[in-house]
mmCIF file of C-alpha atoms and ligand atoms in Angstrom:
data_model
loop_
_atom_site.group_PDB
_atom_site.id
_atom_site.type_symbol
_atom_site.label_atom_id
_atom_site.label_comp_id
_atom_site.label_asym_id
_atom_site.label_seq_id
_atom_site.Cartn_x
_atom_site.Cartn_y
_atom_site.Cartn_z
ATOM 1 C CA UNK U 24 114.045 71.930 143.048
ATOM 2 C CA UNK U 25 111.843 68.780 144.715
ATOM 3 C CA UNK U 26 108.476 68.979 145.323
ATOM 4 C CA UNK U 27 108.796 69.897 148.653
ATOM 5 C CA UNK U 28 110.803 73.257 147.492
ATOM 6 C CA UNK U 29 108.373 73.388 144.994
ATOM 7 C CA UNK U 30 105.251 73.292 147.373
ATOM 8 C CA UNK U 31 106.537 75.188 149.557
ATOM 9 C CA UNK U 32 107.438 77.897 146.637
ATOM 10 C CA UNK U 33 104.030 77.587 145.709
ATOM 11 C CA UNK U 34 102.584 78.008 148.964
ATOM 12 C CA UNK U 35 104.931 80.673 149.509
ATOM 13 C CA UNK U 36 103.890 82.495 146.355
ATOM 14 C CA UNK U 37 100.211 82.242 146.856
ATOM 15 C CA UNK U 38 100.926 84.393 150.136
ATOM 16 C CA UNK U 39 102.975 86.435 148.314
ATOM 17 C CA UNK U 40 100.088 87.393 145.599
ATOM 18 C CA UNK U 41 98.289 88.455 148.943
ATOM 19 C CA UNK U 42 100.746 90.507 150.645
ATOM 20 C CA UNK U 43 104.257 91.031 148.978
ATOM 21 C CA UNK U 44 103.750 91.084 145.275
ATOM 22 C CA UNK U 45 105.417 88.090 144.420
ATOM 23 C CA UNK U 46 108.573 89.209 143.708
ATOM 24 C CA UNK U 47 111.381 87.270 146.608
ATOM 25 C CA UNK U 48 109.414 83.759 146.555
ATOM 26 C CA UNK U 49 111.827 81.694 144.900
ATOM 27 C CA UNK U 50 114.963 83.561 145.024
ATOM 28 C CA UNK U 51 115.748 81.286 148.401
ATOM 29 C CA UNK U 52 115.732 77.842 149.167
ATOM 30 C CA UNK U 53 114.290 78.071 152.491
ATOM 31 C CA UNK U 54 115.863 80.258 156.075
ATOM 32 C CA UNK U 55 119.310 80.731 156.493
ATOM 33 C CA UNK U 56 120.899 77.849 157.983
ATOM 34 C CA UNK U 57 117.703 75.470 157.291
ATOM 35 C CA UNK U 58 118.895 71.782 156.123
ATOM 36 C CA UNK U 59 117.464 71.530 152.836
ATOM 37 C CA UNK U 60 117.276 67.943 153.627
ATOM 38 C CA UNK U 61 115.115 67.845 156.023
ATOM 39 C CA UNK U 62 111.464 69.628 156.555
ATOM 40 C CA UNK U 63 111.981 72.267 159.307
ATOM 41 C CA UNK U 64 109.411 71.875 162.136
ATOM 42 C CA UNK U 65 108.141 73.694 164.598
ATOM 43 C CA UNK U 66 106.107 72.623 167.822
ATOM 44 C CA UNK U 67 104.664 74.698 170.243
ATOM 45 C CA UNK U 68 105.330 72.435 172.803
ATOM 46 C CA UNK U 69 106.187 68.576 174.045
ATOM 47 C CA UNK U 70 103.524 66.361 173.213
ATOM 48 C CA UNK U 71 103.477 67.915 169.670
ATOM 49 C CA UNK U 72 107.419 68.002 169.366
ATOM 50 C CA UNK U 73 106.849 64.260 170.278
ATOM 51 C CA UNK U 74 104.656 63.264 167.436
ATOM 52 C CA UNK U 75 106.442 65.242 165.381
ATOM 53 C CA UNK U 76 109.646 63.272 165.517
ATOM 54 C CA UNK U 77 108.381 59.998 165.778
ATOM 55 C CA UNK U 78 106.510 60.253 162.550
ATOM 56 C CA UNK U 79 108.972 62.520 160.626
ATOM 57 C CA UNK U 80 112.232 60.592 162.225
ATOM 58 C CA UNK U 81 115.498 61.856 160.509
ATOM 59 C CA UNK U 82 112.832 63.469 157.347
ATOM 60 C CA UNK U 83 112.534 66.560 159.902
ATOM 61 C CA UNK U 84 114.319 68.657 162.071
ATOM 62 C CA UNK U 85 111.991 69.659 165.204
ATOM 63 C CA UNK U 86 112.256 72.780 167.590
ATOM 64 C CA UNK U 87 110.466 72.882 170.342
ATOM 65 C CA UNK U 88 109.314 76.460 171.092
ATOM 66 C CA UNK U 89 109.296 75.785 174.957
ATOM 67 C CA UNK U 90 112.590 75.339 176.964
ATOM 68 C CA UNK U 91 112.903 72.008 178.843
ATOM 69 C CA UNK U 92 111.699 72.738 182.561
ATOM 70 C CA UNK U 93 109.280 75.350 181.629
ATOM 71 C CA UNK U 94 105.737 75.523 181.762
ATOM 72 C CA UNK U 95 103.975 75.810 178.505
ATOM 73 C CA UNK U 96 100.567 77.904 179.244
ATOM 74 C CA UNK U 97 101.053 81.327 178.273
ATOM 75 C CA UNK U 98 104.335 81.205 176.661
ATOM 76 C CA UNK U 99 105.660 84.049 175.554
ATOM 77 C CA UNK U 100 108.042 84.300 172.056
ATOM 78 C CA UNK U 101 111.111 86.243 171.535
ATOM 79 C CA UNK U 102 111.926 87.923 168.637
ATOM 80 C CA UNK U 103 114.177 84.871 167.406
ATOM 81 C CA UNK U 104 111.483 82.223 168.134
ATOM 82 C CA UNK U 105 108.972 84.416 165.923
ATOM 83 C CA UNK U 106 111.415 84.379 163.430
ATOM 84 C CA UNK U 107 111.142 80.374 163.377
ATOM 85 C CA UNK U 108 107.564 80.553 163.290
ATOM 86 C CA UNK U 109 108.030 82.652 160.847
ATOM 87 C CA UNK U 110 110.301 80.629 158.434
ATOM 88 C CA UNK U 111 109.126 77.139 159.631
ATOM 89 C CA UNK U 112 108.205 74.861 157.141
ATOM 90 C CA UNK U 113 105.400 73.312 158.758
ATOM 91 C CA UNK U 114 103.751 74.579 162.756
ATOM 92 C CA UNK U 115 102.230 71.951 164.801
ATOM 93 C CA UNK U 116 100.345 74.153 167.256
ATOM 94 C CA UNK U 117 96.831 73.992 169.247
ATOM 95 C CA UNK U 118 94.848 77.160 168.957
ATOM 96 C CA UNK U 119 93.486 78.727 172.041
ATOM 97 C CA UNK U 120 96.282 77.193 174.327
ATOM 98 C CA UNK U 121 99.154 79.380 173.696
ATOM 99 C CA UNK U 122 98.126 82.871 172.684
ATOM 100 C CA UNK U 123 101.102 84.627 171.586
ATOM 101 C CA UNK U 124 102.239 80.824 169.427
ATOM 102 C CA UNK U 125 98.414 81.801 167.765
ATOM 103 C CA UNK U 126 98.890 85.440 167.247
ATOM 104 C CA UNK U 127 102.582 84.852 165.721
ATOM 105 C CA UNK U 128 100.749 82.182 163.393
ATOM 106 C CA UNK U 129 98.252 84.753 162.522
ATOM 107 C CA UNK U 130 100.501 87.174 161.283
ATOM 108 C CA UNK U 131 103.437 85.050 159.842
ATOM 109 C CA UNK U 132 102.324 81.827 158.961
ATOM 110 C CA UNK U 133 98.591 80.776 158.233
ATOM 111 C CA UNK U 134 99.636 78.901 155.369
ATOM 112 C CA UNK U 135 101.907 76.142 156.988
ATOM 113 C CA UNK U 136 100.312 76.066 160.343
ATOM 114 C CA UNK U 137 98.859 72.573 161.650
ATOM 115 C CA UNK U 138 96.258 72.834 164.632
ATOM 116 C CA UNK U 139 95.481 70.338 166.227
ATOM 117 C CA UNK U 140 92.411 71.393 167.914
ATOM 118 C CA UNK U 141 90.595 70.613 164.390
ATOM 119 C CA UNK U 142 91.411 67.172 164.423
ATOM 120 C CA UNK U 143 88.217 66.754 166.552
ATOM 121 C CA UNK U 144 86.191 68.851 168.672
ATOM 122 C CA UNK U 145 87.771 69.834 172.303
ATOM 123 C CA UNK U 146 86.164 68.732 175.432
ATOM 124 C CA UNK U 147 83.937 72.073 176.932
ATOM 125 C CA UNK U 148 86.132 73.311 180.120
ATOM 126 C CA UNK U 149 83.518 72.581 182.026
ATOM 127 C CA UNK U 150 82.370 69.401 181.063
ATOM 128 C CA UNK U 151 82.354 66.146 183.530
ATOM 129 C CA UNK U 152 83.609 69.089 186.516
ATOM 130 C CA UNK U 153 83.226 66.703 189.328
ATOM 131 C CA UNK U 154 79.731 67.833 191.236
ATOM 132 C CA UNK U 155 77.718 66.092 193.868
ATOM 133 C CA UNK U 156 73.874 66.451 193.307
ATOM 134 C CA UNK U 157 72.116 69.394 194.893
ATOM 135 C CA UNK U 158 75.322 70.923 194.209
ATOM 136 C CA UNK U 159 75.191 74.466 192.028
ATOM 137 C CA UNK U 160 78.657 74.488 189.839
ATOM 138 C CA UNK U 161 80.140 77.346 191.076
ATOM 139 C CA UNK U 162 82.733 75.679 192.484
ATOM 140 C CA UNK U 163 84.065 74.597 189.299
ATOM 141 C CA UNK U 164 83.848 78.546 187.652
ATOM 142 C CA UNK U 165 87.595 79.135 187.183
ATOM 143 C CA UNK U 166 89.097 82.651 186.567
ATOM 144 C CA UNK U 167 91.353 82.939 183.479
ATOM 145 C CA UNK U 168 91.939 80.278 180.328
ATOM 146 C CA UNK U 169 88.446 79.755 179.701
ATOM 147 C CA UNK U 170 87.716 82.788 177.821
ATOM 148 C CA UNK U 171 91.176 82.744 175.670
ATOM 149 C CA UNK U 172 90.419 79.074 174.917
ATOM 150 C CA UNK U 173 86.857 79.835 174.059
ATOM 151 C CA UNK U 174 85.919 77.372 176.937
ATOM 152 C CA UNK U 175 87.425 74.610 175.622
ATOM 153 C CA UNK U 176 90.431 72.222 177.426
ATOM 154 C CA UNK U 177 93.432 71.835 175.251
ATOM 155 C CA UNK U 178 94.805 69.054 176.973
ATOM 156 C CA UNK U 179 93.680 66.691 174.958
ATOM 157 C CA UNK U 180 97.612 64.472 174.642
ATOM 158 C CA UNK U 181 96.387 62.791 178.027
ATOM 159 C CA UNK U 182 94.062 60.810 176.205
ATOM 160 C CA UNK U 183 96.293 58.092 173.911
ATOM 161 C CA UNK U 184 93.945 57.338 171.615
ATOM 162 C CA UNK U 185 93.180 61.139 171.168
ATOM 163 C CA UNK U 186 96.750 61.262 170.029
ATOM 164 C CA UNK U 187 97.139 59.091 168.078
ATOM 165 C CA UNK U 188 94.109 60.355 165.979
ATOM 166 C CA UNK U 189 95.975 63.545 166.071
ATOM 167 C CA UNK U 190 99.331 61.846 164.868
ATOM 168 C CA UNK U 191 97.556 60.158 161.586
ATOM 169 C CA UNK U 192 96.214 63.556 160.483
ATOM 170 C CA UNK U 193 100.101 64.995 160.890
ATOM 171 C CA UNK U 194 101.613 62.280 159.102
ATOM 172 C CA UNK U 195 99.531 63.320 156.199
ATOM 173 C CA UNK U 196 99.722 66.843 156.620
ATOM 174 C CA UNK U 197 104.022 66.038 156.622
ATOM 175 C CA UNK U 198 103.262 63.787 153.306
ATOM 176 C CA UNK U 199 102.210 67.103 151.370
ATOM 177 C CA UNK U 200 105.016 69.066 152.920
ATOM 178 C CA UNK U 201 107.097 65.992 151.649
ATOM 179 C CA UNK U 202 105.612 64.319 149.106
ATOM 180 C CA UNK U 203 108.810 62.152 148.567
ATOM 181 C CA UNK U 204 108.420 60.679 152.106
ATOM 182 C CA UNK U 205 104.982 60.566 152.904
ATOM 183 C CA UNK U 206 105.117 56.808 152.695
ATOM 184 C CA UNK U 207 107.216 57.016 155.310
ATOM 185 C CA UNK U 208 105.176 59.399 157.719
ATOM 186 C CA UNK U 209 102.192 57.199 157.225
ATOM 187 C CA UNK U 210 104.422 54.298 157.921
ATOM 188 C CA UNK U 211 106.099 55.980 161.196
ATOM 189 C CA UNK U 212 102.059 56.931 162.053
ATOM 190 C CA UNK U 213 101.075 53.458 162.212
ATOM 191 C CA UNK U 214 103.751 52.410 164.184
ATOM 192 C CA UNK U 215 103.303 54.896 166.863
ATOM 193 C CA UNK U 216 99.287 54.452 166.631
ATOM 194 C CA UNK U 217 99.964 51.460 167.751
ATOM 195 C CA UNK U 218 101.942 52.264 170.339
ATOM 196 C CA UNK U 219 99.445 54.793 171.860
ATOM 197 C CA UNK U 220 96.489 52.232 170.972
ATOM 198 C CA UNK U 221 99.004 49.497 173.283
ATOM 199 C CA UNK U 222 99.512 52.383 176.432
ATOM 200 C CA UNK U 223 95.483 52.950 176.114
ATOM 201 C CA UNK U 224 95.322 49.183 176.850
ATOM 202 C CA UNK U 225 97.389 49.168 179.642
ATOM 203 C CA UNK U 226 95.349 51.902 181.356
ATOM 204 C CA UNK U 227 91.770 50.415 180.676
ATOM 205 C CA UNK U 228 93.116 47.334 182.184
ATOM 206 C CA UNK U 229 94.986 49.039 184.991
ATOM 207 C CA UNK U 230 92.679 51.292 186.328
ATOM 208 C CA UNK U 231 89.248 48.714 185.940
ATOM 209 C CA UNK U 232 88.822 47.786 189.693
ATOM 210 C CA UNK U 233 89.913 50.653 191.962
ATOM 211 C CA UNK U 234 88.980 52.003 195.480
ATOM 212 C CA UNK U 235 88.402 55.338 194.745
ATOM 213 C CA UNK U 236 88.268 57.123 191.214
ATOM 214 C CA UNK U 237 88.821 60.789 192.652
ATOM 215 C CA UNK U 238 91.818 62.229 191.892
ATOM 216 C CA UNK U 239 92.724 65.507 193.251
ATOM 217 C CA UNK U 240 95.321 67.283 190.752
ATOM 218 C CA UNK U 241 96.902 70.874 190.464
ATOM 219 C CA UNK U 242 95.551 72.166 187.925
ATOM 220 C CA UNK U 243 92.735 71.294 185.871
ATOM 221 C CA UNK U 244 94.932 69.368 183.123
ATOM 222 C CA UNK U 245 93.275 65.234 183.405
ATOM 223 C CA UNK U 246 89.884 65.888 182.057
ATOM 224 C CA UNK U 247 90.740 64.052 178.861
ATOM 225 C CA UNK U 248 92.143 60.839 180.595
ATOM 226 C CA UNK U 249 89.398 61.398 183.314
ATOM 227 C CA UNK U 250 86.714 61.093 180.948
ATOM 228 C CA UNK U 251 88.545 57.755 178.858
ATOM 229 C CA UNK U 252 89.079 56.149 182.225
ATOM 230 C CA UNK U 253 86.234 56.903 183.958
ATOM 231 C CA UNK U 254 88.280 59.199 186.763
ATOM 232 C CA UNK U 255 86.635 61.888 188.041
ATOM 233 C CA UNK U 256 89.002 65.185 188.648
ATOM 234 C CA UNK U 257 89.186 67.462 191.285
ATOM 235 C CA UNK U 258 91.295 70.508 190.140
ATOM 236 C CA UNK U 259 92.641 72.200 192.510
ATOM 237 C CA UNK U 260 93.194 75.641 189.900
ATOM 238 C CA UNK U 261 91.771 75.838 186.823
ATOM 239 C CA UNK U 262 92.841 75.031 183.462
ATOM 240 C CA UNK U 263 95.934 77.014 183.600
ATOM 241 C CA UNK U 264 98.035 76.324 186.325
ATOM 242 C CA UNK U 265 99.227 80.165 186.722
ATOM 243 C CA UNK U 266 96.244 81.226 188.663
ATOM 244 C CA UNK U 267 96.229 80.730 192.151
ATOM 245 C CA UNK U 268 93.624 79.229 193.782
ATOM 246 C CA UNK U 269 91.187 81.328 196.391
ATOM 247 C CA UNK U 270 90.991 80.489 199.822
ATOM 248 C CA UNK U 271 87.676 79.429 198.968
ATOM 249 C CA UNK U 272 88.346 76.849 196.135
ATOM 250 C CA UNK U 273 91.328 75.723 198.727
ATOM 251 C CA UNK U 274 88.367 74.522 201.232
ATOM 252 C CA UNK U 275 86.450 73.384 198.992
ATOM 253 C CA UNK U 276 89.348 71.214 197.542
ATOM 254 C CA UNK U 277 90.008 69.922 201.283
ATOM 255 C CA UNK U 278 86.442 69.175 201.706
ATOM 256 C CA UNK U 279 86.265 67.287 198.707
ATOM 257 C CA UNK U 280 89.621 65.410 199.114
ATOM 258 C CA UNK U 281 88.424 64.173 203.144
ATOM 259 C CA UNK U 282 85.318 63.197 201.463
ATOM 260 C CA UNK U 283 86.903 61.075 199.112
ATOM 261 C CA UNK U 284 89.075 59.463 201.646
ATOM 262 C CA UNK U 285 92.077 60.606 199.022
ATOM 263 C CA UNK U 286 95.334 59.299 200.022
ATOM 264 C CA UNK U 287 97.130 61.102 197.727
ATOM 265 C CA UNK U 288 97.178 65.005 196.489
ATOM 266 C CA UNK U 289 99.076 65.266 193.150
ATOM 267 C CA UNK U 290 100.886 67.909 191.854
ATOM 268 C CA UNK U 291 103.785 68.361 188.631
ATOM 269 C CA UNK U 292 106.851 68.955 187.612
ATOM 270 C CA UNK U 293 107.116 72.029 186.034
ATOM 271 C CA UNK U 294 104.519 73.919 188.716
ATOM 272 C CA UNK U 295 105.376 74.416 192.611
ATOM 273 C CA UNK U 296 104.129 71.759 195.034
ATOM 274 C CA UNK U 297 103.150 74.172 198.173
ATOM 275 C CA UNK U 298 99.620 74.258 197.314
ATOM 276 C CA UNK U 299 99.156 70.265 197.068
ATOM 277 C CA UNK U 300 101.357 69.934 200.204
ATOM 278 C CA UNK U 301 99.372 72.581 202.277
ATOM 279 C CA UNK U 302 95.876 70.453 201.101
ATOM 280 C CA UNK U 303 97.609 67.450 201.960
ATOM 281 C CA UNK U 304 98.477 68.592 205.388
ATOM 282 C CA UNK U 305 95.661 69.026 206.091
ATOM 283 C CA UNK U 306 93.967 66.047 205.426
ATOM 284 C CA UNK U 307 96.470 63.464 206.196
ATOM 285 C CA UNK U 308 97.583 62.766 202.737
ATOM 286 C CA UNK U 309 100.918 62.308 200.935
ATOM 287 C CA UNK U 310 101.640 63.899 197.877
ATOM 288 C CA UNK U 311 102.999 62.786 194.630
ATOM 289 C CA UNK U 312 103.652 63.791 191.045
ATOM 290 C CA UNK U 313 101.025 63.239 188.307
ATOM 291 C CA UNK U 314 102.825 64.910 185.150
ATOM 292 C CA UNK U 315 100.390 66.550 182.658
ATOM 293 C CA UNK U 316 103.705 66.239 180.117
ATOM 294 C CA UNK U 317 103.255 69.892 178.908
ATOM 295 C CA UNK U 318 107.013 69.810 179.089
ATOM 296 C CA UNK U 319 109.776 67.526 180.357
ATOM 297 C CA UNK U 320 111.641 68.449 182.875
ATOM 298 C CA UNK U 321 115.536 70.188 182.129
ATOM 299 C CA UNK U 322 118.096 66.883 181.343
ATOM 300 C CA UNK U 323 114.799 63.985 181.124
ATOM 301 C CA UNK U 324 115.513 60.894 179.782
ATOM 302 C CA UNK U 325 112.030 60.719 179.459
ATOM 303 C CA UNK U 326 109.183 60.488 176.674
ATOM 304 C CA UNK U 327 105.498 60.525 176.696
ATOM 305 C CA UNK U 328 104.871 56.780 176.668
ATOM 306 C CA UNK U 329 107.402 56.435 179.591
ATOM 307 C CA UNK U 330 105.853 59.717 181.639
ATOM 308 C CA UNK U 331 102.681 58.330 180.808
ATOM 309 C CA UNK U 332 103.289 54.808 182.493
ATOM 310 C CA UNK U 333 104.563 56.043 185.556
ATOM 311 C CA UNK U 334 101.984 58.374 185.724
ATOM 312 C CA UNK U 335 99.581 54.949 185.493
ATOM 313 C CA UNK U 336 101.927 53.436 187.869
ATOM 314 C CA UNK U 337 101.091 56.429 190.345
ATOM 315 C CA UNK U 338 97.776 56.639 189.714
ATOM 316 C CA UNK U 339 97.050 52.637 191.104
ATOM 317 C CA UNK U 340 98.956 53.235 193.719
ATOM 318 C CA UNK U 341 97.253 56.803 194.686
ATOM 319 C CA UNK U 342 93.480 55.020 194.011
ATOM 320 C CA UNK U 343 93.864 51.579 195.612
ATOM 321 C CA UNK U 344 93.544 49.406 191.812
ATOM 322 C CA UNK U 345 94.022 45.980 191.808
HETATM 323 ZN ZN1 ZN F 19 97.665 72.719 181.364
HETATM 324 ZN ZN1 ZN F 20 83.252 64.853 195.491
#
């Protein structure tokens, strides 16, 4: 037994005292078909999958709960996927952000569950909502995530240097799951901190003398890199991009965007474009894809440093930077 059996036996076993009696902890050496090699992973989705596997590298095996091309928000599990909650070694998750990946933590897996909304404290949803003076803000009240989120944005991986505070913390969350390797994870960490800290540089400097600053997006996904690059978002929806927007918000949006003088509507990947196109129409602008990388699309070649420079190759385009 190494001490990462053993930990895990003794994390095991403490649950077990709670709930089971004790008895099955150690009669296994992990789920059927597991590699006993490596520490089995789970992350509820890309950005975490990503840090994830650069910091564990061939030390961990990674699933992904979310299938490449879909859309993360209100995923739901099937019975197999809680099963790998379930029997994961370690869950890289962010409360509030997917319910059901919370409630299958909850009841399966408390104990090896990493969330990465702790880390530090989540930007309020409504924070920096773009607002002209004299203005109320009830354009910015948005049906749906706010409440399961407890007002708070999740979508905190647009921010590199968020990240990459994120990614230390795993690496030595991984080192007690591994004890063996955390050397290792701590080493990966600083290699990819540095790699995040590099991308954040490339952003100040590319997006320090613009025309314009608005950007009008989807949904409400950009406050994080809004608020590090001194952008200021127009969402089209709200946080979630499930909920369609009201006729009302769509004016408002087209107001807002001929105000601006925006050249550009964005929209994503994984989310229908008619709403960007329609606002676009209308006010004489093109479109073009700013990806919140909640998920790469099915077959990408992609990762989130690469999505993230085109994205900061679109975005000085879109806002005139020099
Ligand atoms: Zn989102
Ligand atoms: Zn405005």
């Amino acid at each position: 037994m190494n001490n990462r059996t053993a930990s895990r036996v003794l994390a095991a076993a403490t649950t077990a005292l709670l709930t089971l009696g004790g008895a099955a902890a150690c009669s296994t050496d992990g789920p059927a078909g597991a590699d006993p090699q490596r520490v089995d992973v789970v992350a509820a989705f890309y950005p975490l999958q990503f840090i994830a596997e650069r910091i564990g590298g061939d030390a961990v095996r990674v699933t992904n709960l979310v299938k490449p091309g879909a859309e993360p928000h209100d995923l739901e599990l099937n019975p197999s996927q809680v099963g790998e909650v379930s029997e994961a070694e370690l869950i890289v998750y962010l409360k509030g952000f997917q319910p059901a990946v919370d409630e299958a933590i909850e009841q399966n897996a408390t104990d090896r569950a990493f969330d990465v909304a702790t880390v530090q404290p989540l930007r309020d949803a409504t924070a920096g909502a773009h607002e002209h003076e004299g203005e109320g803000a009830g354009a910015t009240e948005e049906p749906g995530h706010e409440e399961e989120s407890g007002g708070k944005d999740p979508h905190l991986w647009l921010d590199p240097t968020r990240l990459a505070t994120v990614a230390d913390q795993l690496a030595e969350r991984l080192g007690k799951v591994d004890p063996d390797r955390a050397a290792d994870f701590t080493s990966r960490a600083r290699a990819l901190h540095a790699d995040l800290e590099k991308l954040d540089g490339e952003y100040a400097t590319g997006l320090t003398t613009c025309q314009r600053r608005e950007i009008v997006t989807s949904h409400t996904a950009f406050g994080y890199l809004a608020e590090r690059y001194r952008l200021e978002q127009v969402g089209i929806t709200g946080l979630s991009p499930d909920v369609e927007p009201s006729p009302q918000r769509l004016a408002e949006v087209i107001e807002e965007a001929r105000e601006h003088k925006a050249t550009t509507i964005f929209f994503e990947t994984l989310v229908s474009p008619k709403v960007a196109e329609t606002i676009a129409g209308q006010v004489g602008a093109q479109t073009a894809v700013l990806d919140p990388i909640e998920g790469l699309a099915d077959g990408s070649g992609s990762d989130y440093l690469s999505v993230m420079r085109t994205n900061l190759q679109t975005l000085r385009t879109a806002l005139g930077c020099s």
